[in-house]
Amino acid sequence: MPGTCVIGLQWGDEAKGKIVDLLTQQHDIVVRYQGGANAGHTVVVGEDVYKLSLLPSGVLTQGVTCVIAGGVVFNPVKAIEELDELLARNVDDCDNLKLSDRIHVIFPWHFAEDRVFDSNTSDGENIGTTQRGIGPCYRDKVGRSYAIRLGDLYRDTFRKQVQHNTEAKNQVLAAMVAEGQFEPLDADAIYKQYCEYAERLRPYVADTTEYLLSSAEAGKRILFEGAQGALLDVDHGTYPFVTSSNSSGVGVSNGSGVPARYINKVIGIVKAYTTRVGGGPFPVELDNEIGQQIRDQGNEYGTVTKRPRRCGWLDTVAVRYTSRLSGVDSICVMLLDVLSGLPELKICTAYEIDGKRTNIFPSHVDDLRRVKPIYETMPSWQEDLTQAQSLDDLPQAALDYVDRVSQLVGVPVEMVSVGPARSQTIAVGSSPLVTAKS
Ligand code: IMP
């Protein structure tokens, strides 16, 4: 059974890229299957830091085939930029990249729509999107009449599609944007530009659904790289403050085209605290000095947008929910080193809503807004963890913290990360640090 998935269990930015990078060496194929250039992966290889937002982190490992599957929304400019940068830095395995001909392509009107619609929500609170055109492109995919897939760029009908869409989008945008603030889009220029992108990308375009199905059937080891986090899942997250794809474990099959029977392991990635970018309720948020200390120590600023991330304590009500939702077998606890030096640590173990205690994550955002987190206080540690090579090098308080997280989430810990480099990872491996008791 060849498939492993890596899923973020919070609101994104859990450092999934690092774990994907480590696991890539044990796989033949790495697949991105949802989201787009809204994701940001930082991978540190020796002295080199790579920041990727669209290409799978697996492109940094030789001999591995990287697939962007049909469930992704695809910004060709970003893909070309990242390809050129990798080639300039002598990452020479980009030949092993495959782009699904089914992926939906992001066009200039999607960026314009993202700006307009994000500041026009009914209750006045912005979703705070990354402005990468993600939501509008997914909307067109589901709406069908104005969607363009990568395979369409190589057909005679592409010119007509661009004309049809540009005319319609110009009308919508003109109606929604304030007078004088809208420059109509030019179909000829867009067509010409996208034909150039299509030529540049031609060698990589493939029917990846067929490729992945036959690879799975042949027993190839496939790693599925989730983007964002499960709390941003469009169906099961903190709607409407979510992204537009299924970013929890439930999205792997629909985005990749690989049925669940080929997936035998799901690894959940959990930051030792919580962060959130953009709008929406965040019960454990620390809008104070401790939150700022975590932000500074964890360098919590967006990889893609550079926005300061909102920081808070670890919320195990939320993580237990997303772990169950994603069918997680084990978790990796990330950025544990960031918690060093705090006066004490808190973990949210339950919620109080309208005077009632619960450990069920609410389905409606209004209920989540009314949540009062119930905390358990744990001793902190002052030691620097970044040089720790094994569990024996961790202070007892840090081990206890990880142990408690595992108990509360209900799954064993597989890895603990104490810094961005590959070497700053403590693999607990097949004999998990703790066996979940709950
Ligand atoms: P969108 O995906 O650009 O539409 O943004 C929707 C919401 O998801 C916003 O709150 C974003 O900040 C959030 N979001 C999207 N991608 C990421 C990510 O990779 N990490 C963290 N938050 C993200």
Coordinates of C-alpha atoms and ligand atoms in Angstrom, one line a residue:
M1 CA 0.0 0.0 0.0
P2 CA 2.0 3.0 -1.3
G3 CA 0.3 6.2 -0.2
T4 CA 1.2 8.6 2.6
C5 CA -0.4 12.0 3.2
V6 CA 1.0 15.0 5.1
I7 CA -1.8 17.3 6.4
G8 CA -1.6 20.5 8.4
L9 CA -4.0 20.3 11.4
Q10 CA -4.4 24.0 12.2
W11 CA -4.8 27.1 10.1
G12 CA -1.8 26.5 7.9
D13 CA 1.9 27.3 8.3
E14 CA 2.6 24.3 10.5
A15 CA 5.9 23.7 8.7
K16 CA 4.6 20.9 6.6
G17 CA 7.2 21.6 3.9
K18 CA 10.0 20.4 6.2
I19 CA 8.3 17.0 6.9
V20 CA 7.4 16.6 3.2
D21 CA 11.0 17.3 2.3
L22 CA 12.2 14.6 4.8
L23 CA 9.7 12.0 3.7
T24 CA 10.3 12.6 0.0
Q25 CA 13.5 10.6 0.1
Q26 CA 11.4 7.5 0.9
H27 CA 8.9 8.0 -1.9
D28 CA 8.9 7.8 -5.7
I29 CA 6.3 10.5 -6.4
V30 CA 5.2 13.7 -4.5
V31 CA 1.9 15.2 -5.3
R32 CA 0.3 18.6 -4.6
Y33 CA -3.4 18.2 -5.1
Q34 CA -5.3 21.3 -3.7
G35 CA -4.8 25.1 -3.2
G36 CA -2.4 27.0 -5.3
A37 CA 0.2 29.8 -4.9
N38 CA -1.5 30.8 -1.6
A39 CA 0.6 28.2 0.2
G40 CA 4.2 28.9 1.3
H41 CA 6.7 26.1 1.9
T42 CA 10.1 26.9 3.3
V43 CA 12.7 24.2 3.0
V44 CA 16.2 24.5 4.4
V45 CA 18.9 22.3 2.7
G46 CA 22.3 22.9 4.3
E47 CA 23.0 26.6 3.9
D48 CA 20.3 27.0 1.3
V49 CA 16.8 28.3 2.0
Y50 CA 14.1 27.6 -0.7
K51 CA 10.7 29.3 -0.5
L52 CA 8.2 27.6 -2.8
S53 CA 4.5 28.5 -3.1
L54 CA 3.4 26.3 -6.0
L55 CA 5.9 23.6 -7.0
P56 CA 5.9 20.6 -4.6
S57 CA 8.8 20.7 -2.1
G58 CA 9.9 17.4 -3.7
V59 CA 11.5 19.2 -6.6
L60 CA 14.5 19.6 -4.3
T61 CA 15.1 15.8 -4.1
Q62 CA 16.7 14.1 -7.1
G63 CA 15.0 11.1 -8.7
V64 CA 11.5 11.9 -7.4
T65 CA 8.7 12.7 -9.7
C66 CA 6.7 15.8 -8.7
V67 CA 3.0 16.1 -9.7
I68 CA 0.7 19.1 -9.5
A69 CA -2.6 17.3 -9.8
G70 CA -6.0 18.4 -11.1
G71 CA -7.4 19.8 -7.8
V72 CA -4.9 22.6 -7.7
V73 CA -5.6 26.1 -9.1
F74 CA -2.6 27.1 -11.1
N75 CA -0.8 30.4 -11.5
P76 CA 1.5 29.9 -14.6
V77 CA 3.5 33.1 -13.8
K78 CA 4.4 31.7 -10.4
A79 CA 5.2 28.3 -11.7
I80 CA 7.6 29.7 -14.3
E81 CA 9.2 32.0 -11.8
E82 CA 9.8 29.1 -9.4
L83 CA 11.1 26.8 -12.2
D84 CA 13.5 29.5 -13.4
E85 CA 14.8 30.1 -9.9
L86 CA 15.4 26.5 -9.2
L87 CA 17.1 26.0 -12.5
A88 CA 19.3 29.1 -11.8
R89 CA 20.2 27.5 -8.5
N90 CA 21.2 24.2 -10.2
V91 CA 18.2 22.2 -8.9
D92 CA 18.3 20.1 -12.1
D93 CA 15.5 17.7 -11.6
C94 CA 12.7 19.8 -12.8
D95 CA 12.3 17.4 -15.8
N96 CA 10.5 15.2 -13.3
L97 CA 7.7 17.7 -12.9
K98 CA 4.3 16.8 -14.2
L99 CA 1.4 19.3 -14.4
S100 CA -2.1 18.0 -14.8
D101 CA -3.9 19.1 -17.9
R102 CA -7.0 19.3 -15.7
I103 CA -5.7 22.0 -13.4
H104 CA -7.7 25.2 -13.5
V105 CA -5.6 28.2 -14.6
I106 CA -5.6 31.5 -12.8
F107 CA -6.1 34.5 -15.1
P108 CA -5.7 38.3 -14.4
W109 CA -9.5 38.7 -13.7
H110 CA -9.2 36.3 -10.8
F111 CA -6.7 38.6 -9.0
A112 CA -9.0 41.6 -9.7
E113 CA -12.0 39.6 -8.3
D114 CA -10.1 38.5 -5.2
R115 CA -9.4 42.2 -4.3
V116 CA -13.0 43.2 -4.9
F117 CA -14.9 40.3 -3.3
D118 CA -12.7 40.0 -0.2
S119 CA -13.6 43.5 0.9
N120 CA -17.3 42.9 0.2
T121 CA -18.4 40.3 2.7
S122 CA -21.9 40.7 4.2
D123 CA -20.8 41.2 7.8
G124 CA -18.0 43.5 6.9
E125 CA -15.2 41.3 8.2
N126 CA -12.8 40.4 5.4
I127 CA -11.8 36.8 4.9
G128 CA -8.3 38.3 4.5
T129 CA -7.4 36.2 1.5
T130 CA -3.8 36.0 0.2
Q131 CA -5.1 37.9 -3.0
R132 CA -3.7 35.1 -5.2
G133 CA -6.9 34.6 -7.1
I134 CA -7.6 31.3 -5.4
G135 CA -11.3 31.7 -4.5
P136 CA -12.3 33.3 -7.8
C137 CA -10.6 30.5 -9.8
Y138 CA -12.3 27.8 -7.8
R139 CA -15.6 29.6 -8.2
D140 CA -15.2 29.6 -11.9
K141 CA -14.3 25.9 -11.8
V142 CA -17.5 25.0 -10.1
G143 CA -19.5 27.5 -12.2
R144 CA -18.0 26.0 -15.4
S145 CA -19.0 28.7 -17.9
Y146 CA -15.9 30.8 -17.4
A147 CA -13.3 28.2 -16.4
I148 CA -10.1 27.4 -18.4
R149 CA -8.0 24.3 -17.7
L150 CA -4.4 23.9 -18.5
G151 CA -5.2 21.5 -21.3
D152 CA -7.4 24.1 -23.0
L153 CA -4.4 26.4 -23.6
Y154 CA -3.2 24.0 -26.3
R155 CA -6.5 23.9 -28.2
D156 CA -7.8 26.1 -31.0
T157 CA -10.8 27.1 -28.8
F158 CA -8.5 28.9 -26.3
R159 CA -8.6 32.2 -28.2
K160 CA -12.5 32.2 -28.0
Q161 CA -12.5 31.2 -24.3
V162 CA -10.3 34.2 -23.5
Q163 CA -12.5 36.6 -25.4
H164 CA -15.7 35.2 -23.9
N165 CA -14.3 35.4 -20.3
T166 CA -12.7 38.8 -20.7
E167 CA -15.9 40.4 -21.9
A168 CA -17.9 38.9 -19.1
K169 CA -15.4 39.7 -16.4
N170 CA -15.0 43.3 -17.6
Q171 CA -18.7 43.8 -17.1
V172 CA -18.7 42.2 -13.6
L173 CA -15.7 44.1 -12.4
A174 CA -16.9 47.5 -13.9
A175 CA -20.1 47.0 -11.9
M176 CA -18.3 46.3 -8.7
V177 CA -15.3 48.6 -8.7
A178 CA -15.6 52.3 -7.9
E179 CA -15.7 54.6 -10.9
G180 CA -12.2 55.3 -12.3
Q181 CA -10.5 52.5 -10.4
F182 CA -10.9 49.9 -13.0
E183 CA -8.8 49.4 -16.1
P184 CA -10.6 47.0 -18.5
L185 CA -8.8 43.8 -19.2
D186 CA -7.4 43.3 -22.7
A187 CA -8.3 39.9 -24.3
D188 CA -5.6 40.1 -27.0
A189 CA -2.8 40.8 -24.5
I190 CA -4.0 38.1 -22.1
Y191 CA -4.2 35.6 -25.0
K192 CA -0.7 36.4 -26.3
Q193 CA 0.8 36.3 -22.8
Y194 CA -0.8 32.9 -21.8
C195 CA 0.2 31.4 -25.2
E196 CA 3.8 32.2 -24.2
Y197 CA 3.3 30.6 -20.7
A198 CA 1.8 27.5 -22.4
E199 CA 4.8 27.1 -24.6
R200 CA 7.2 27.3 -21.7
L201 CA 5.2 24.8 -19.7
R202 CA 4.4 22.4 -22.5
P203 CA 7.1 19.8 -21.6
Y204 CA 5.5 19.3 -18.2
V205 CA 1.8 19.0 -19.1
A206 CA 0.4 15.4 -18.7
D207 CA -2.7 13.4 -17.8
T208 CA -1.6 13.1 -14.2
T209 CA -4.8 11.2 -13.1
E210 CA -3.8 8.3 -15.4
Y211 CA -0.2 8.6 -14.4
L212 CA -1.0 8.5 -10.6
L213 CA -3.6 5.7 -11.0
S214 CA -1.1 3.4 -12.9
S215 CA 1.7 4.3 -10.5
A216 CA -0.5 3.5 -7.5
E217 CA -1.6 0.2 -9.1
A218 CA 2.1 -0.6 -9.8
G219 CA 2.9 -0.1 -6.1
K220 CA 4.9 3.1 -6.4
R221 CA 5.3 5.0 -3.1
I222 CA 3.3 8.3 -3.3
L223 CA 3.5 11.2 -0.9
F224 CA 0.6 13.6 -0.9
E225 CA 1.5 17.1 0.2
G226 CA -1.4 19.0 1.7
A227 CA -1.4 22.8 1.5
Q228 CA -2.9 25.1 4.1
G229 CA -4.4 23.5 7.2
A230 CA -7.5 21.5 8.0
L231 CA -9.2 24.3 9.8
L232 CA -9.2 26.2 6.5
D233 CA -11.1 23.4 4.7
V234 CA -13.9 24.8 2.7
D235 CA -16.4 22.2 3.9
H236 CA -15.2 21.3 7.3
G237 CA -13.2 24.4 8.5
T238 CA -14.1 27.7 10.1
Y239 CA -16.4 28.7 7.1
P240 CA -16.5 31.3 5.6
F241 CA -13.0 32.2 7.0
V242 CA -11.4 29.3 5.0
T243 CA -9.7 28.7 1.7
S244 CA -11.6 27.4 -1.3
S245 CA -10.4 23.8 -1.3
N246 CA -10.5 20.7 0.8
S247 CA -7.3 21.2 2.8
S248 CA -8.1 18.5 5.4
G249 CA -7.4 14.9 4.8
V250 CA -10.7 14.4 3.0
G251 CA -9.4 16.4 0.0
V252 CA -6.6 14.0 -1.0
S253 CA -8.6 11.7 -3.2
N254 CA -10.7 14.3 -4.9
G255 CA -7.8 16.6 -5.7
S256 CA -5.4 13.9 -6.9
G257 CA -7.7 11.4 -8.5
V258 CA -6.2 8.6 -6.4
P259 CA -8.8 6.6 -4.5
A260 CA -8.6 6.2 -0.7
R261 CA -7.7 2.5 -1.0
Y262 CA -4.2 3.5 -2.0
I263 CA -3.6 5.7 1.0
N264 CA -2.3 3.8 4.0
K265 CA -0.9 6.5 6.3
V266 CA -1.9 10.0 7.2
I267 CA 0.6 12.2 9.2
G268 CA -0.8 15.3 10.9
I269 CA 1.5 18.3 11.3
V270 CA 0.9 20.4 14.5
K271 CA 2.7 23.5 15.5
A272 CA 3.5 23.5 19.3
Y273 CA 1.3 26.6 19.5
T274 CA -1.3 28.1 17.1
T275 CA -1.1 30.7 14.4
R276 CA -3.7 32.1 12.0
V277 CA -3.4 34.6 9.1
G278 CA -6.4 36.6 7.8
G279 CA -9.8 37.1 9.4
G280 CA -12.0 34.8 11.5
P281 CA -12.4 33.7 15.1
F282 CA -9.4 32.4 16.9
P283 CA -10.4 31.4 20.5
V284 CA -6.8 30.9 21.8
E285 CA -5.4 34.1 20.3
L286 CA -2.9 36.0 22.5
D287 CA -3.2 39.6 21.6
N288 CA -0.6 40.5 24.2
E289 CA 3.1 40.4 25.0
I290 CA 3.3 36.6 25.1
G291 CA 1.7 36.5 21.6
Q292 CA 4.3 39.0 20.4
Q293 CA 7.1 36.9 22.0
I294 CA 5.9 33.8 20.2
R295 CA 5.6 35.8 16.9
D296 CA 9.2 37.1 17.3
Q297 CA 10.7 33.8 18.4
G298 CA 8.9 31.8 15.7
N299 CA 9.4 34.5 13.0
E300 CA 5.7 34.3 12.4
Y301 CA 5.3 36.4 9.3
G302 CA 3.7 35.0 6.1
T303 CA 6.0 33.2 3.6
V304 CA 3.6 34.4 0.8
T305 CA 2.1 37.6 2.0
K306 CA 4.6 38.7 4.7
R307 CA 1.6 39.5 7.0
P308 CA 2.3 39.1 10.7
R309 CA 0.6 35.9 11.8
R310 CA -1.9 36.0 14.8
C311 CA -0.4 33.8 17.5
G312 CA -2.0 31.9 20.4
W313 CA -1.7 28.8 22.7
L314 CA -2.1 25.3 21.3
D315 CA -5.8 24.4 20.9
T316 CA -6.2 20.7 21.2
V317 CA -10.0 20.9 20.8
A318 CA -9.4 22.1 17.3
V319 CA -6.5 19.7 16.6
R320 CA -8.3 16.7 17.9
Y321 CA -11.2 17.5 15.6
T322 CA -9.0 18.0 12.5
S323 CA -7.0 14.9 13.4
R324 CA -10.2 12.8 13.5
L325 CA -11.5 14.5 10.3
S326 CA -8.2 13.7 8.4
G327 CA -7.9 10.1 9.8
V328 CA -4.5 10.9 11.2
D329 CA -2.3 8.0 12.3
S330 CA 0.5 10.0 13.9
I331 CA 1.5 13.6 14.5
C332 CA 4.7 15.7 14.1
V333 CA 5.0 18.4 16.7
M334 CA 6.7 21.4 15.0
L335 CA 8.5 24.5 16.3
L336 CA 8.8 23.2 19.8
D337 CA 12.0 25.3 20.2
V338 CA 9.9 28.5 19.8
L339 CA 8.3 27.9 23.2
S340 CA 11.6 28.1 25.1
G341 CA 11.9 30.9 27.6
L342 CA 8.2 31.6 28.2
P343 CA 7.2 32.0 31.9
E344 CA 4.6 29.2 31.6
L345 CA 2.8 27.3 28.9
K346 CA -1.0 26.8 28.4
I347 CA -2.8 24.2 26.4
C348 CA -6.5 24.6 25.6
T349 CA -8.1 21.3 26.6
A350 CA -11.8 22.2 26.3
Y351 CA -14.2 25.0 25.4
E352 CA -17.0 26.7 27.3
I353 CA -19.9 27.8 25.2
D354 CA -22.9 29.5 27.0
G355 CA -21.7 28.1 30.3
K356 CA -21.4 24.5 29.1
R357 CA -18.1 22.7 28.8
T358 CA -17.5 20.8 25.6
N359 CA -14.6 19.3 23.6
I360 CA -16.6 19.3 20.3
F361 CA -15.4 21.9 17.8
P362 CA -18.4 24.1 16.8
S363 CA -19.7 23.8 13.2
H364 CA -20.8 27.5 13.1
V365 CA -18.5 30.4 13.2
D366 CA -20.8 32.4 15.4
D367 CA -20.5 29.7 18.1
L368 CA -16.7 29.6 17.7
R369 CA -16.7 33.4 18.3
R370 CA -18.5 32.8 21.7
V371 CA -16.1 30.1 22.9
K372 CA -14.1 30.6 26.1
P373 CA -11.0 28.4 26.0
I374 CA -10.4 26.3 29.1
Y375 CA -6.6 26.0 29.7
E376 CA -4.3 23.6 31.5
T377 CA -1.1 25.2 32.7
M378 CA 2.2 23.4 32.2
P379 CA 5.7 24.1 33.3
S380 CA 7.9 25.8 30.7
W381 CA 11.6 25.3 30.0
Q382 CA 14.3 27.9 29.6
E383 CA 16.8 25.8 27.6
D384 CA 17.5 26.3 23.9
L385 CA 16.2 23.2 22.1
T386 CA 17.7 23.8 18.7
Q387 CA 20.7 21.6 19.2
A388 CA 18.8 18.6 20.5
Q389 CA 19.6 15.4 18.5
S390 CA 17.4 12.9 20.4
L391 CA 14.6 12.8 23.0
D392 CA 17.3 12.4 25.7
D393 CA 18.5 16.0 24.9
L394 CA 15.1 17.5 25.6
P395 CA 14.3 18.9 29.1
Q396 CA 11.7 17.0 31.0
A397 CA 9.2 19.9 30.7
A398 CA 9.4 19.7 26.9
L399 CA 8.9 15.9 26.9
D400 CA 5.9 16.3 29.2
Y401 CA 4.4 19.0 27.0
V402 CA 4.7 16.8 23.9
D403 CA 3.3 13.8 25.8
R404 CA 0.3 15.8 26.9
V405 CA -0.4 17.0 23.4
S406 CA -0.4 13.4 22.2
Q407 CA -2.8 12.4 25.0
L408 CA -5.2 15.2 24.3
V409 CA -5.2 14.8 20.5
G410 CA -5.4 11.1 20.8
V411 CA -2.6 10.0 18.4
P412 CA 1.1 9.1 18.9
V413 CA 3.9 11.5 18.1
E414 CA 6.2 10.5 15.2
M415 CA 8.6 13.4 15.0
V416 CA 9.5 16.5 17.0
S417 CA 11.0 19.5 15.2
V418 CA 13.3 21.9 17.0
G419 CA 14.4 24.1 14.1
P420 CA 14.0 24.6 10.3
A421 CA 16.9 22.5 9.1
R422 CA 16.6 18.8 8.1
S423 CA 19.0 18.0 11.0
Q424 CA 16.9 19.6 13.6
T425 CA 14.3 16.8 13.6
I426 CA 14.0 14.1 16.2
A427 CA 12.4 11.1 14.6
V428 CA 10.5 9.1 17.2
G429 CA 9.9 6.5 14.4
S430 CA 8.3 3.2 14.8
S431 CA 8.4 3.3 18.6
P432 CA 6.4 6.4 19.3
L433 CA 7.3 8.7 22.1
V434 CA 4.0 8.1 23.7
T435 CA 1.1 5.9 23.0
A436 CA -2.1 8.0 23.1
K437 CA -4.1 7.2 26.1
S438 CA -7.4 8.8 25.1
Ligands
IMP1 P1 -7.2 32.3 0.1 O1 -6.7 30.9 0.1 O2 -6.1 33.2 -0.5 O3 -8.5 32.5 -0.6 O4 -7.4 32.8 1.6 C1 -8.4 32.4 2.4 C2 -7.9 32.2 3.9 O5 -6.9 31.2 3.9 C3 -7.2 33.5 4.4 O6 -7.5 33.6 5.8 C4 -5.7 33.2 4.2 O7 -4.9 33.9 5.1 C5 -5.7 31.7 4.5 N1 -4.6 31.0 3.9 C6 -4.5 30.6 2.6 N2 -3.4 30.0 2.3 C7 -2.8 29.9 3.5 C8 -1.5 29.3 3.9 O8 -0.8 28.7 3.1 N3 -1.2 29.4 5.2 C9 -2.0 30.1 6.1 N4 -3.2 30.6 5.8 C10 -3.5 30.6 4.5

